Structures are given as C-alpha cells and as structure tokens.
Short mmCIF file of N, CA and C in Angstrom, two decimals:
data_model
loop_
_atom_site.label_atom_id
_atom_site.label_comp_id
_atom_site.label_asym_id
_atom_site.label_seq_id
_atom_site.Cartn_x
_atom_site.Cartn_y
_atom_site.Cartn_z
N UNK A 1 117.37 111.74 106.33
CA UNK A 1 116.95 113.01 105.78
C UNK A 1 116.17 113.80 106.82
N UNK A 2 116.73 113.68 107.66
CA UNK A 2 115.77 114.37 109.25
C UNK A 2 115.40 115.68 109.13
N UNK A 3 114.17 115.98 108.62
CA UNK A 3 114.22 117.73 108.29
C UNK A 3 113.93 117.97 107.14
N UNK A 4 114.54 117.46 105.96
CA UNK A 4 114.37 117.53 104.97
C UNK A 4 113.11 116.88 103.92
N UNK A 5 112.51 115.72 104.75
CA UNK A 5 111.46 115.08 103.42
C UNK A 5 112.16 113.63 103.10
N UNK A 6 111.94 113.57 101.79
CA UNK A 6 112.77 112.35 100.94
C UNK A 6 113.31 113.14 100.10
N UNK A 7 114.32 112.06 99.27
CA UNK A 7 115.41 112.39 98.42
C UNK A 7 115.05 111.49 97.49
N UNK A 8 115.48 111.52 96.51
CA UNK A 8 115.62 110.47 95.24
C UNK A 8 116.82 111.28 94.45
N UNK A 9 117.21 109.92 93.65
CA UNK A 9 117.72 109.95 92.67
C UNK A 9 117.56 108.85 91.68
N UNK A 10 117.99 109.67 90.20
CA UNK A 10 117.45 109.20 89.18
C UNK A 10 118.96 108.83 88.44
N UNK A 11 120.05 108.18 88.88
CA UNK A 11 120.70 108.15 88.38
C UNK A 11 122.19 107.28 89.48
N UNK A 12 120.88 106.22 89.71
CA UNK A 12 122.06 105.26 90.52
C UNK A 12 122.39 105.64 91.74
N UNK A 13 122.30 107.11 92.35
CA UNK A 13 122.63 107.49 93.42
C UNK A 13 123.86 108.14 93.24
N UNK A 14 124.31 108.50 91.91
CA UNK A 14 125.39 109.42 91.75
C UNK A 14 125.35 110.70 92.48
N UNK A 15 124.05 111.28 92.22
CA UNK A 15 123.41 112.90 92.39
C UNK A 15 121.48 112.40 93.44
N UNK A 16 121.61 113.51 94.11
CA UNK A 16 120.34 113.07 94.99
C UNK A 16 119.37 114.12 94.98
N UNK A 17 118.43 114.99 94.86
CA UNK A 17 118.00 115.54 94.70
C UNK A 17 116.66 115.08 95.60
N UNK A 18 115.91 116.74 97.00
CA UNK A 18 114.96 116.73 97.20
C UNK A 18 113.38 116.32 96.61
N UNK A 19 113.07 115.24 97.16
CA UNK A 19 111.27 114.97 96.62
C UNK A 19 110.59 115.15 97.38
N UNK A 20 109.97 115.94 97.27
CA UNK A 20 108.45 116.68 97.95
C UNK A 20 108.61 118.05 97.96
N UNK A 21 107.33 118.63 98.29
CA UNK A 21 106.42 119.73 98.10
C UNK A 21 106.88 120.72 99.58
N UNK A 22 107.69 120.38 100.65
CA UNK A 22 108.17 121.35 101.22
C UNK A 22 107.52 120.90 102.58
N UNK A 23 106.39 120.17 102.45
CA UNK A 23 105.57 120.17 103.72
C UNK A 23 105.72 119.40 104.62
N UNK A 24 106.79 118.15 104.52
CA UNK A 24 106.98 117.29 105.43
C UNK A 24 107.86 118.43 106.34
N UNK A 25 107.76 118.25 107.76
CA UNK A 25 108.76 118.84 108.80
C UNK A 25 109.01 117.63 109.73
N UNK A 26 110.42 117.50 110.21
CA UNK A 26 110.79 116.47 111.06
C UNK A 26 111.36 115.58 109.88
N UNK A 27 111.46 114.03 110.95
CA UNK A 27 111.80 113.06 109.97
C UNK A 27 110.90 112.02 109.46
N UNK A 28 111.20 111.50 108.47
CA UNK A 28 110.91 110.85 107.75
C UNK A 28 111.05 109.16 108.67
N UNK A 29 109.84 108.48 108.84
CA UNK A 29 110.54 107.43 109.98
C UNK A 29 110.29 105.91 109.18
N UNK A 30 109.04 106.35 108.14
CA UNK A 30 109.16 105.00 106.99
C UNK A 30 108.80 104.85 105.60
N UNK A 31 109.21 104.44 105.26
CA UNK A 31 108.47 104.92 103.18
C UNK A 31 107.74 103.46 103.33
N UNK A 32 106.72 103.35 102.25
CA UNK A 32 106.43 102.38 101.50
C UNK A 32 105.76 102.47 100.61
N UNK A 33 105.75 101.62 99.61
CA UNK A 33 105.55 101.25 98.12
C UNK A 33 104.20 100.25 97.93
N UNK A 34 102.92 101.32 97.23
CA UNK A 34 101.67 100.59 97.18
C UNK A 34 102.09 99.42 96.22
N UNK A 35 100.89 98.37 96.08
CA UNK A 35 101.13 97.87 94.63
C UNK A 35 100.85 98.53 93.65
N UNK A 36 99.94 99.36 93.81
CA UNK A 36 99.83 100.57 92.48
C UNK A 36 100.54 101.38 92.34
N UNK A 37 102.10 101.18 93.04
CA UNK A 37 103.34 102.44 92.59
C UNK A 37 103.20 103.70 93.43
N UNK A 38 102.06 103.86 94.38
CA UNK A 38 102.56 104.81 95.06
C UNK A 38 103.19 105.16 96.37
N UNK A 39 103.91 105.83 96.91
CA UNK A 39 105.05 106.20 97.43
C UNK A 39 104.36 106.83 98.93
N UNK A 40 103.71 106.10 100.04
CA UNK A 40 104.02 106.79 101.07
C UNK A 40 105.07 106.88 102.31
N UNK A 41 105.17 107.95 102.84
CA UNK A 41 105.85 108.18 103.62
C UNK A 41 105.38 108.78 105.16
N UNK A 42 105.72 107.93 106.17
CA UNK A 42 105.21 107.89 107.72
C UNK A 42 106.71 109.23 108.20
N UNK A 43 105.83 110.01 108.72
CA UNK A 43 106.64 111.04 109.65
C UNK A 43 106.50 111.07 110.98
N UNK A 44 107.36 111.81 111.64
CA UNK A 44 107.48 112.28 113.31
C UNK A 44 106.84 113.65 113.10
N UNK A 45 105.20 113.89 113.35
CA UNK A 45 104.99 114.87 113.44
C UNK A 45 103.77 115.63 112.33
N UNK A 46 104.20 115.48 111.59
CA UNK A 46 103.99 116.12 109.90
C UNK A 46 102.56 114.30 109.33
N UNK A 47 102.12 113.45 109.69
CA UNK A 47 101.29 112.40 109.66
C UNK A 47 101.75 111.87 108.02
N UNK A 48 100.73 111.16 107.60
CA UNK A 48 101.98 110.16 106.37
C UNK A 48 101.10 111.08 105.14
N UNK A 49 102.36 110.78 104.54
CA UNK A 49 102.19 111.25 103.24
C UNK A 49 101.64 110.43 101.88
N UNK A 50 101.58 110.41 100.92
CA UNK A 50 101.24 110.00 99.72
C UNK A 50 101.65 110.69 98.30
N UNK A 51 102.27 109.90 97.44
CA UNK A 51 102.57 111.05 95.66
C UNK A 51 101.07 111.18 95.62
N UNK A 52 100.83 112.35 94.24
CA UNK A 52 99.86 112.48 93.90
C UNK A 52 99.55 111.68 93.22
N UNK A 53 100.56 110.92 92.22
CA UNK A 53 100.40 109.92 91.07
C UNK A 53 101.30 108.88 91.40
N UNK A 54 101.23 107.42 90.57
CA UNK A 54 101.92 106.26 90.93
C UNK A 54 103.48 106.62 90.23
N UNK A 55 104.34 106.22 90.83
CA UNK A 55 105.94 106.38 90.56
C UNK A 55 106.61 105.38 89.69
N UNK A 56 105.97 104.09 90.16
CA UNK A 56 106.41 102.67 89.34
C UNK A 56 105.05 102.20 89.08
N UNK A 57 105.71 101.92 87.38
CA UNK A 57 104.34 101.16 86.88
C UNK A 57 104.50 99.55 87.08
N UNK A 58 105.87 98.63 87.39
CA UNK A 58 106.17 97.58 87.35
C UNK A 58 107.09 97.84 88.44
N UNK A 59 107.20 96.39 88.80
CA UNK A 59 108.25 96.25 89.90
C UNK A 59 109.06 94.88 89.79
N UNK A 60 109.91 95.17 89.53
CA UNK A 60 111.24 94.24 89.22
C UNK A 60 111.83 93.17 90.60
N UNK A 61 111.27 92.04 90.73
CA UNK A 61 111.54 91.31 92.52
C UNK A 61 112.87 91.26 92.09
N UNK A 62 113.25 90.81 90.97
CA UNK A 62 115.20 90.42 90.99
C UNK A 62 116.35 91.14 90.76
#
C-alpha cells in the first residue's frame, strides 16, 4: 500500500477499503497488534502510528 496507509477489509478480502485518517505519507513498512487490540503501524517517513481505540477484543491463535 506504498502511499496509501493501510487497507482492511471486512469481508474476507472480497472488497478492501482505505483505513486511516489521510496522514500516513509513504509506506507502510510494519503493522502490529497490541495485546489490548490495538493496531500500530511503523512508516518510511510519516513515524508509527496507533488506532484511537482497540480493534480486537479477542484473538483467535487457531
């Protein structure tokens, strides 16, 4: 997503749709997942990000 941010989708990856607020520039170089569900993301440029709120309340290992 070089440029763009992250993507998600909510639907298997049928359809993908932009996530975030516009402000990441460059790429996106790593995500990771707190244990409290939240979502940061390491950039080239733009420094790491964070959701405002947790994304997953549980996490499924299998």
């Amino acid at each position: 997503t070089h440029g763009r941010g992250v993507s998600r989708s909510t639907d298997g990856g049928v359809t993908w749709e932009d996530f975030n607020d516009g402000n990441i520039s460059g790429g996106v170089w790593s995500l990771a997942l707190s244990s409290e569900g939240y979502l940061f993301a390491g950039t080239s440029g733009s420094g790491i990000f964070r959701t405002a709120a947790p994304l997953v309340t549980t996490i499924d290992p299998g």
